[in-house]
mmCIF file of C-alpha atoms in Angstrom:
data_model
loop_
_atom_site.group_PDB
_atom_site.id
_atom_site.type_symbol
_atom_site.label_atom_id
_atom_site.label_comp_id
_atom_site.label_asym_id
_atom_site.label_seq_id
_atom_site.Cartn_x
_atom_site.Cartn_y
_atom_site.Cartn_z
ATOM 1 C CA MET A 860 152.340 174.124 67.468
ATOM 2 C CA PRO A 861 151.023 177.707 67.515
ATOM 3 C CA ASN A 862 148.631 178.439 70.311
ATOM 4 C CA PHE A 863 145.652 179.609 68.253
ATOM 5 C CA THR A 864 143.295 182.209 70.014
ATOM 6 C CA ASP A 865 139.615 182.765 69.280
ATOM 7 C CA VAL A 866 139.255 186.435 68.028
ATOM 8 C CA THR A 867 136.272 188.651 68.723
ATOM 9 C CA GLU A 868 137.690 191.996 67.457
ATOM 10 C CA PHE A 869 140.658 193.716 66.070
ATOM 11 C CA THR A 870 142.303 196.945 67.085
ATOM 12 C CA LEU A 871 142.988 199.325 64.091
ATOM 13 C CA LEU A 872 146.258 201.275 64.685
ATOM 14 C CA GLY A 873 145.297 203.775 62.172
ATOM 15 C CA LEU A 874 147.553 206.189 60.408
ATOM 16 C CA THR A 875 149.115 207.664 63.437
ATOM 17 C CA SER A 876 149.263 207.255 67.218
ATOM 18 C CA ARG A 877 149.892 210.967 67.817
ATOM 19 C CA GLN A 878 146.843 212.273 69.622
ATOM 20 C CA GLU A 879 147.336 215.901 68.407
ATOM 21 C CA LEU A 880 147.249 214.905 64.721
ATOM 22 C CA GLN A 881 143.993 212.758 64.996
ATOM 23 C CA VAL A 882 141.645 215.667 65.430
ATOM 24 C CA LEU A 883 143.241 217.304 62.424
ATOM 25 C CA LEU A 884 143.132 214.042 60.236
ATOM 26 C CA PHE A 885 139.430 213.792 61.251
ATOM 27 C CA VAL A 886 138.535 217.141 59.848
ATOM 28 C CA VAL A 887 140.638 216.649 56.679
ATOM 29 C CA PHE A 888 139.135 213.122 55.946
ATOM 30 C CA LEU A 889 135.632 214.338 56.900
ATOM 31 C CA ALA A 890 135.876 217.140 54.183
ATOM 32 C CA VAL A 891 137.336 214.788 51.663
ATOM 33 C CA TYR A 892 134.496 212.147 52.244
ATOM 34 C CA MET A 893 131.859 214.819 51.895
ATOM 35 C CA ILE A 894 133.402 216.168 48.731
ATOM 36 C CA THR A 895 133.504 212.694 47.387
ATOM 37 C CA LEU A 896 129.736 211.979 48.272
ATOM 38 C CA LEU A 897 128.675 215.281 46.742
ATOM 39 C CA GLY A 898 130.853 214.969 43.628
ATOM 40 C CA ASN A 899 129.950 211.348 42.697
ATOM 41 C CA ILE A 900 126.403 211.603 43.606
ATOM 42 C CA GLY A 901 126.160 214.928 41.670
ATOM 43 C CA MET A 902 127.675 213.204 38.697
ATOM 44 C CA ILE A 903 125.132 210.427 38.853
ATOM 45 C CA ILE A 904 122.277 212.827 39.100
ATOM 46 C CA LEU A 905 123.533 215.089 36.341
ATOM 47 C CA ILE A 906 124.064 211.997 33.811
ATOM 48 C CA GLY A 907 120.469 210.742 34.781
ATOM 49 C CA ILE A 908 118.859 214.161 33.992
ATOM 50 C CA SER A 909 120.963 215.543 30.926
ATOM 51 C CA PRO A 910 119.906 214.394 27.513
ATOM 52 C CA GLN A 911 123.316 215.120 25.980
ATOM 53 C CA LEU A 912 124.893 212.636 28.523
ATOM 54 C CA GLN A 913 122.944 209.557 27.484
ATOM 55 C CA SER A 914 125.767 207.815 25.633
ATOM 56 C CA PRO A 915 127.485 204.558 26.593
ATOM 57 C CA MET A 916 130.612 206.418 27.979
ATOM 58 C CA TYR A 917 128.445 208.250 30.546
ATOM 59 C CA PHE A 918 126.413 205.268 31.380
ATOM 60 C CA PHE A 919 129.598 203.611 32.459
ATOM 61 C CA LEU A 920 130.715 206.642 34.129
ATOM 62 C CA SER A 921 127.699 206.926 36.315
ATOM 63 C CA HIS A 922 128.365 203.397 37.523
ATOM 64 C CA LEU A 923 132.046 204.338 38.256
ATOM 65 C CA SER A 924 130.636 207.139 40.359
ATOM 66 C CA PHE A 925 128.401 204.753 42.163
ATOM 67 C CA VAL A 926 131.217 202.269 42.989
ATOM 68 C CA ASP A 927 133.359 205.236 44.224
ATOM 69 C CA VAL A 928 130.631 206.227 46.622
ATOM 70 C CA CYS A 929 130.530 202.575 47.922
ATOM 71 C CA PHE A 930 134.242 202.222 47.907
ATOM 72 C CA SER A 931 134.849 205.227 50.062
ATOM 73 C CA SER A 932 131.845 204.659 52.350
ATOM 74 C CA ASN A 933 133.152 201.183 53.115
ATOM 75 C CA VAL A 934 136.411 202.516 54.650
ATOM 76 C CA THR A 935 135.964 206.193 55.692
ATOM 77 C CA PRO A 936 133.107 206.299 58.221
ATOM 78 C CA LYS A 937 134.935 203.554 60.335
ATOM 79 C CA MET A 938 138.338 205.381 59.872
ATOM 80 C CA LEU A 939 136.589 208.656 60.960
ATOM 81 C CA GLU A 940 134.937 206.983 64.140
ATOM 82 C CA ASN A 941 138.336 205.386 65.123
ATOM 83 C CA LEU A 942 140.138 208.793 64.669
ATOM 84 C CA LEU A 943 137.990 210.302 67.797
ATOM 85 C CA SER A 944 137.624 206.970 69.749
ATOM 86 C CA GLU A 945 139.840 205.639 72.434
ATOM 87 C CA THR A 946 139.262 201.970 71.693
ATOM 88 C CA LYS A 947 139.826 202.003 67.987
ATOM 89 C CA SER A 948 138.250 198.613 67.492
ATOM 90 C CA ILE A 949 136.326 196.620 64.870
ATOM 91 C CA SER A 950 134.449 193.326 65.416
ATOM 92 C CA TYR A 951 135.743 190.309 63.717
ATOM 93 C CA VAL A 952 132.610 189.908 61.553
ATOM 94 C CA GLY A 953 132.841 193.718 60.811
ATOM 95 C CA CYS A 954 136.414 193.081 59.662
ATOM 96 C CA LEU A 955 135.488 190.432 57.317
ATOM 97 C CA VAL A 956 132.487 192.354 55.960
ATOM 98 C CA GLN A 957 134.779 195.308 55.267
ATOM 99 C CA CYS A 958 137.327 192.955 53.495
ATOM 100 C CA TYR A 959 134.626 191.492 51.441
ATOM 101 C CA PHE A 960 133.198 194.689 50.216
ATOM 102 C CA PHE A 961 136.688 196.260 49.680
ATOM 103 C CA ILE A 962 137.847 193.383 47.550
ATOM 104 C CA ALA A 963 134.540 193.160 45.688
ATOM 105 C CA LEU A 964 134.578 196.870 44.902
ATOM 106 C CA VAL A 965 138.179 196.981 43.718
ATOM 107 C CA HIS A 966 137.528 194.251 41.299
ATOM 108 C CA VAL A 967 134.296 196.021 40.087
ATOM 109 C CA GLU A 968 136.126 199.309 39.598
ATOM 110 C CA VAL A 969 139.023 197.593 37.791
ATOM 111 C CA TYR A 970 136.809 196.049 35.325
ATOM 112 C CA ILE A 971 134.525 199.155 34.815
ATOM 113 C CA LEU A 972 137.635 201.011 33.842
ATOM 114 C CA THR A 973 138.472 198.102 31.420
ATOM 115 C CA VAL A 974 134.819 198.395 29.929
ATOM 116 C CA MET A 975 135.269 201.989 29.589
ATOM 117 C CA ALA A 976 138.512 201.573 27.608
ATOM 118 C CA PHE A 977 136.643 199.026 25.321
ATOM 119 C CA ASP A 978 133.995 201.559 24.801
ATOM 120 C CA ARG A 979 136.496 204.337 23.696
ATOM 121 C CA TYR A 980 137.962 201.810 21.377
ATOM 122 C CA MET A 981 134.539 201.087 19.839
ATOM 123 C CA ALA A 982 133.656 204.785 19.569
ATOM 124 C CA ILE A 983 136.963 205.785 17.901
ATOM 125 C CA CYS A 984 137.982 202.978 15.852
ATOM 126 C CA ASN A 985 134.455 201.685 14.754
ATOM 127 C CA PRO A 986 132.335 204.908 14.614
ATOM 128 C CA LEU A 987 129.829 203.638 12.162
ATOM 129 C CA LEU A 988 128.952 200.504 14.177
ATOM 130 C CA TYR A 989 129.222 202.140 17.433
ATOM 131 C CA GLY A 990 125.397 202.872 17.720
ATOM 132 C CA SER A 991 124.452 199.273 17.042
ATOM 133 C CA LYS A 992 127.279 197.457 18.704
ATOM 134 C CA MET A 993 127.093 199.449 21.834
ATOM 135 C CA SER A 994 123.383 199.359 22.358
ATOM 136 C CA ARG A 995 121.546 199.820 25.594
ATOM 137 C CA THR A 996 121.198 196.053 26.069
ATOM 138 C CA VAL A 997 124.911 195.447 25.319
ATOM 139 C CA CYS A 998 125.998 198.188 27.852
ATOM 140 C CA VAL A 999 123.812 196.602 30.585
ATOM 141 C CA ARG A 1000 125.468 193.265 29.959
ATOM 142 C CA LEU A 1001 128.913 194.676 29.932
ATOM 143 C CA ILE A 1002 128.415 196.590 33.113
ATOM 144 C CA SER A 1003 126.839 193.439 34.819
ATOM 145 C CA VAL A 1004 129.886 191.260 34.330
ATOM 146 C CA PRO A 1005 132.089 193.507 36.687
ATOM 147 C CA TYR A 1006 129.493 193.455 39.482
ATOM 148 C CA VAL A 1007 128.795 189.578 39.299
ATOM 149 C CA TYR A 1008 132.626 188.650 38.842
ATOM 150 C CA GLY A 1009 133.795 191.171 41.460
ATOM 151 C CA PHE A 1010 131.555 190.013 44.277
ATOM 152 C CA SER A 1011 131.859 186.431 43.387
ATOM 153 C CA VAL A 1012 135.724 186.576 43.407
ATOM 154 C CA SER A 1013 135.473 188.571 46.662
ATOM 155 C CA LEU A 1014 133.466 185.756 48.440
ATOM 156 C CA ILE A 1015 136.192 183.263 47.665
ATOM 157 C CA CYS A 1016 139.000 185.626 48.831
ATOM 158 C CA THR A 1017 137.192 186.412 51.880
ATOM 159 C CA LEU A 1018 136.735 182.788 52.824
ATOM 160 C CA TRP A 1019 140.515 182.470 52.595
ATOM 161 C CA THR A 1020 140.870 185.364 54.918
ATOM 162 C CA TYR A 1021 138.435 183.623 57.394
ATOM 163 C CA GLY A 1022 140.897 180.637 57.249
ATOM 164 C CA LEU A 1023 143.671 182.721 58.887
ATOM 165 C CA TYR A 1024 144.461 181.816 62.449
ATOM 166 C CA PHE A 1025 145.681 184.231 65.218
ATOM 167 C CA CYS A 1026 147.794 183.744 68.316
ATOM 168 C CA GLY A 1027 146.950 186.725 70.460
ATOM 169 C CA ASN A 1028 148.248 189.724 68.365
ATOM 170 C CA PHE A 1029 144.867 191.347 67.269
ATOM 171 C CA GLU A 1030 146.575 194.781 66.411
ATOM 172 C CA VAL A 1031 146.091 195.628 62.744
ATOM 173 C CA ASN A 1032 148.575 198.172 61.361
ATOM 174 C CA HIS A 1033 146.140 199.925 59.213
ATOM 175 C CA PHE A 1034 142.989 202.169 59.194
ATOM 176 C CA TYR A 1035 140.692 199.514 57.798
ATOM 177 C CA CYS A 1036 140.831 195.684 57.548
ATOM 178 C CA ALA A 1037 143.039 194.787 54.510
ATOM 179 C CA ASP A 1038 144.591 191.495 53.689
ATOM 180 C CA PRO A 1039 148.358 192.363 53.751
ATOM 181 C CA PRO A 1040 148.332 193.633 57.452
ATOM 182 C CA LEU A 1041 145.951 190.764 58.517
ATOM 183 C CA ILE A 1042 148.434 188.323 56.933
ATOM 184 C CA LYS A 1043 151.303 189.881 58.837
ATOM 185 C CA ILE A 1044 149.731 189.185 62.430
ATOM 186 C CA ALA A 1045 148.282 185.919 61.362
ATOM 187 C CA CYS A 1046 150.198 182.681 62.561
ATOM 188 C CA GLY A 1047 148.246 180.141 60.630
ATOM 189 C CA GLY A 1048 146.714 179.762 57.253
ATOM 190 C CA VAL A 1049 149.047 182.364 56.078
ATOM 191 C CA HIS A 1050 150.795 180.658 53.104
ATOM 192 C CA ILE A 1051 147.668 179.868 51.058
ATOM 193 C CA LYS A 1052 146.299 183.337 51.626
ATOM 194 C CA GLU A 1053 149.363 184.999 50.654
ATOM 195 C CA ILE A 1054 149.842 183.091 47.536
ATOM 196 C CA THR A 1055 146.135 183.307 46.328
ATOM 197 C CA MET A 1056 146.069 186.990 47.103
ATOM 198 C CA ILE A 1057 149.252 187.537 44.988
ATOM 199 C CA VAL A 1058 147.891 185.209 42.091
ATOM 200 C CA ILE A 1059 144.452 186.455 42.017
ATOM 201 C CA ALA A 1060 145.510 190.203 42.097
ATOM 202 C CA GLY A 1061 148.115 189.439 39.380
ATOM 203 C CA ILE A 1062 145.779 187.661 37.039
ATOM 204 C CA ASN A 1063 143.080 190.228 37.354
ATOM 205 C CA PHE A 1064 145.324 193.418 37.039
ATOM 206 C CA THR A 1065 147.232 191.757 34.214
ATOM 207 C CA TYR A 1066 144.289 190.909 32.168
ATOM 208 C CA SER A 1067 142.157 194.163 32.714
ATOM 209 C CA LEU A 1068 145.423 196.149 32.008
ATOM 210 C CA SER A 1069 146.082 194.280 28.931
ATOM 211 C CA VAL A 1070 142.710 194.973 27.531
ATOM 212 C CA VAL A 1071 143.082 198.691 28.488
ATOM 213 C CA LEU A 1072 146.638 198.786 26.703
ATOM 214 C CA ILE A 1073 145.495 196.899 23.575
ATOM 215 C CA SER A 1074 142.301 199.227 23.255
ATOM 216 C CA TYR A 1075 144.481 202.436 23.655
ATOM 217 C CA THR A 1076 147.047 201.186 21.308
ATOM 218 C CA LEU A 1077 144.596 200.634 18.695
ATOM 219 C CA ILE A 1078 143.072 204.035 19.506
ATOM 220 C CA VAL A 1079 146.486 205.665 18.960
ATOM 221 C CA VAL A 1080 146.868 204.024 15.577
ATOM 222 C CA ALA A 1081 143.377 205.028 14.462
ATOM 223 C CA VAL A 1082 143.737 208.645 15.763
ATOM 224 C CA LEU A 1083 147.162 209.115 14.014
ATOM 225 C CA ARG A 1084 145.490 208.031 10.733
ATOM 226 C CA MET A 1085 142.848 210.810 10.989
ATOM 227 C CA HIS A 1086 143.474 213.729 8.584
ATOM 228 C CA SER A 1087 141.659 216.194 10.605
ATOM 229 C CA ALA A 1088 143.550 217.831 13.462
ATOM 230 C CA ASP A 1089 140.370 218.796 15.329
ATOM 231 C CA GLY A 1090 139.238 215.094 15.116
ATOM 232 C CA ARG A 1091 142.522 213.985 16.650
ATOM 233 C CA ARG A 1092 142.357 216.655 19.364
ATOM 234 C CA LYS A 1093 138.670 215.539 20.152
ATOM 235 C CA ALA A 1094 139.566 211.831 20.238
ATOM 236 C CA PHE A 1095 142.382 212.416 22.600
ATOM 237 C CA SER A 1096 140.454 214.693 24.844
ATOM 238 C CA THR A 1097 137.714 211.883 25.373
ATOM 239 C CA CYS A 1098 140.320 209.510 26.413
ATOM 240 C CA GLY A 1099 142.457 211.652 28.507
ATOM 241 C CA SER A 1100 140.243 211.664 31.628
ATOM 242 C CA HIS A 1101 140.029 207.780 31.419
ATOM 243 C CA LEU A 1102 143.787 207.626 31.081
ATOM 244 C CA THR A 1103 144.314 209.706 33.958
ATOM 245 C CA ALA A 1104 141.806 207.627 36.190
ATOM 246 C CA VAL A 1105 143.474 204.223 35.091
ATOM 247 C CA SER A 1106 146.994 205.448 35.766
ATOM 248 C CA MET A 1107 146.036 206.465 39.324
ATOM 249 C CA PHE A 1108 143.985 203.470 40.299
ATOM 250 C CA TYR A 1109 146.211 200.763 38.766
ATOM 251 C CA GLY A 1110 149.416 202.231 40.043
ATOM 252 C CA THR A 1111 148.321 202.384 43.611
ATOM 253 C CA LEU A 1112 146.829 198.936 43.702
ATOM 254 C CA ILE A 1113 149.768 197.363 42.066
ATOM 255 C CA PHE A 1114 151.891 198.915 44.894
ATOM 256 C CA MET A 1115 149.675 197.589 47.434
ATOM 257 C CA TYR A 1116 148.809 193.902 46.379
ATOM 258 C CA LEU A 1117 151.478 192.620 44.151
ATOM 259 C CA ARG A 1118 154.154 192.059 46.642
ATOM 260 C CA ARG A 1119 154.623 190.124 49.792
ATOM 261 C CA PRO A 1120 153.454 191.860 53.156
ATOM 262 C CA THR A 1121 156.435 193.085 55.231
ATOM 263 C CA GLU A 1122 156.312 195.561 57.972
ATOM 264 C CA GLU A 1123 157.900 198.229 55.704
ATOM 265 C CA SER A 1124 155.477 197.545 52.716
ATOM 266 C CA ILE A 1125 152.468 197.706 55.086
ATOM 267 C CA GLU A 1126 153.690 201.120 56.531
ATOM 268 C CA ARG A 1127 154.184 202.602 53.038
ATOM 269 C CA GLY A 1128 150.931 200.668 51.855
ATOM 270 C CA LYS A 1129 148.775 202.831 54.564
ATOM 271 C CA MET A 1130 149.874 206.019 52.674
ATOM 272 C CA VAL A 1131 149.109 204.532 49.407
ATOM 273 C CA ALA A 1132 145.769 203.167 50.765
ATOM 274 C CA VAL A 1133 144.867 206.678 51.751
ATOM 275 C CA PHE A 1134 145.269 207.843 48.111
ATOM 276 C CA TYR A 1135 143.056 205.176 46.558
ATOM 277 C CA THR A 1136 140.441 204.850 49.302
ATOM 278 C CA THR A 1137 139.789 208.634 49.780
ATOM 279 C CA VAL A 1138 141.581 210.730 47.234
ATOM 280 C CA ILE A 1139 140.961 208.858 43.924
ATOM 281 C CA PRO A 1140 137.192 208.543 44.571
ATOM 282 C CA MET A 1141 137.057 212.291 45.227
ATOM 283 C CA LEU A 1142 139.225 213.314 42.131
ATOM 284 C CA ASN A 1143 137.490 211.010 39.696
ATOM 285 C CA PRO A 1144 134.358 213.362 39.185
ATOM 286 C CA MET A 1145 136.811 216.430 38.826
ATOM 287 C CA ILE A 1146 138.829 214.728 36.316
ATOM 288 C CA TYR A 1147 135.752 213.696 34.097
ATOM 289 C CA SER A 1148 133.949 217.067 34.506
ATOM 290 C CA LEU A 1149 137.039 219.636 34.290
ATOM 291 C CA ARG A 1150 138.437 217.928 31.039
ATOM 292 C CA ASN A 1151 135.070 217.074 29.487
ATOM 293 C CA LYS A 1152 133.233 219.688 27.351
ATOM 294 C CA ASP A 1153 129.890 217.759 27.356
ATOM 295 C CA VAL A 1154 129.716 217.594 31.195
ATOM 296 C CA LYS A 1155 130.695 221.272 31.590
ATOM 297 C CA GLU A 1156 127.795 222.180 29.155
ATOM 298 C CA ALA A 1157 125.396 219.826 31.133
ATOM 299 C CA VAL A 1158 126.355 221.499 34.401
ATOM 300 C CA ASN A 1159 125.676 224.880 33.015
ATOM 301 C CA LYS A 1160 122.265 223.792 31.644
ATOM 302 C CA ALA A 1161 121.271 222.232 34.838
ATOM 303 C CA ILE A 1162 122.274 225.380 36.763
ATOM 304 C CA THR A 1163 120.439 227.620 34.304
ATOM 305 C CA LYS A 1164 117.248 225.536 34.451
ATOM 306 C CA THR A 1165 117.510 225.688 38.323
ATOM 307 C CA TYR A 1166 117.654 229.504 38.384
ATOM 308 C CA VAL A 1167 114.847 229.757 35.613
ATOM 309 C CA ARG A 1168 112.611 227.666 37.936
ATOM 310 C CA GLN A 1169 113.349 229.816 41.119
#
């Protein structure tokens, strides 16, 4: 029988053990984190104050920005602390809390992206019914489902993580507490956690991605039937930003969670995790602002009003 040990804290090995790189990484990730906060909070404020950004699409986008802020803030501050710390530790309770919010926010973001795809389908394929079918009440209900579902599923998944047993190896080969590296060092409760992680991730990614693909298939069919070239261009431009965000987010998560944890996959997973925990939350506001005429006009008007008041 394995000699189980009570665990009070873990050591996060981080991205590298080379001391000379850690200060450089601290500066880089601090800059990325600050850009992420400024970009997403700025997007939330802009949508809140701009009359032309009061449509359902921007309502959902404001929630995507909010989740990106929470997502990045769940991981980055601890990573920055450990880059300059000698101990690089995280308490057992802190590890479970980080796992809980990470899993919850991943599911929330996945289904917000799904809701946004459905919104684009309604706007392009049913434009005459869009105003009544996507009322404020409907939008609030649609956005509530990802939050309730995400935090509920995460509670179940975290309880299974709590069921893992450890035998003395408390070094987590990652820069935050994630299920795959925890499974790799556990010596008990591994099988059920591994199976449930893959099954739950597979079901959620398959279902949400299916809704996205079906929505965009119907959108493409509807756009190709349009007689106006300008109408087709406008329809594709409103979908381009969302498709870019979906491709980046789903691609990295599928690489991370839809395979069994091995030493090689965990090492590669750290590099992928950097992308979806720090880079994607930073890029989302840029993707939606640089490729969106309404957002650029709202930014210009906000800047103009600020100068006029001064």
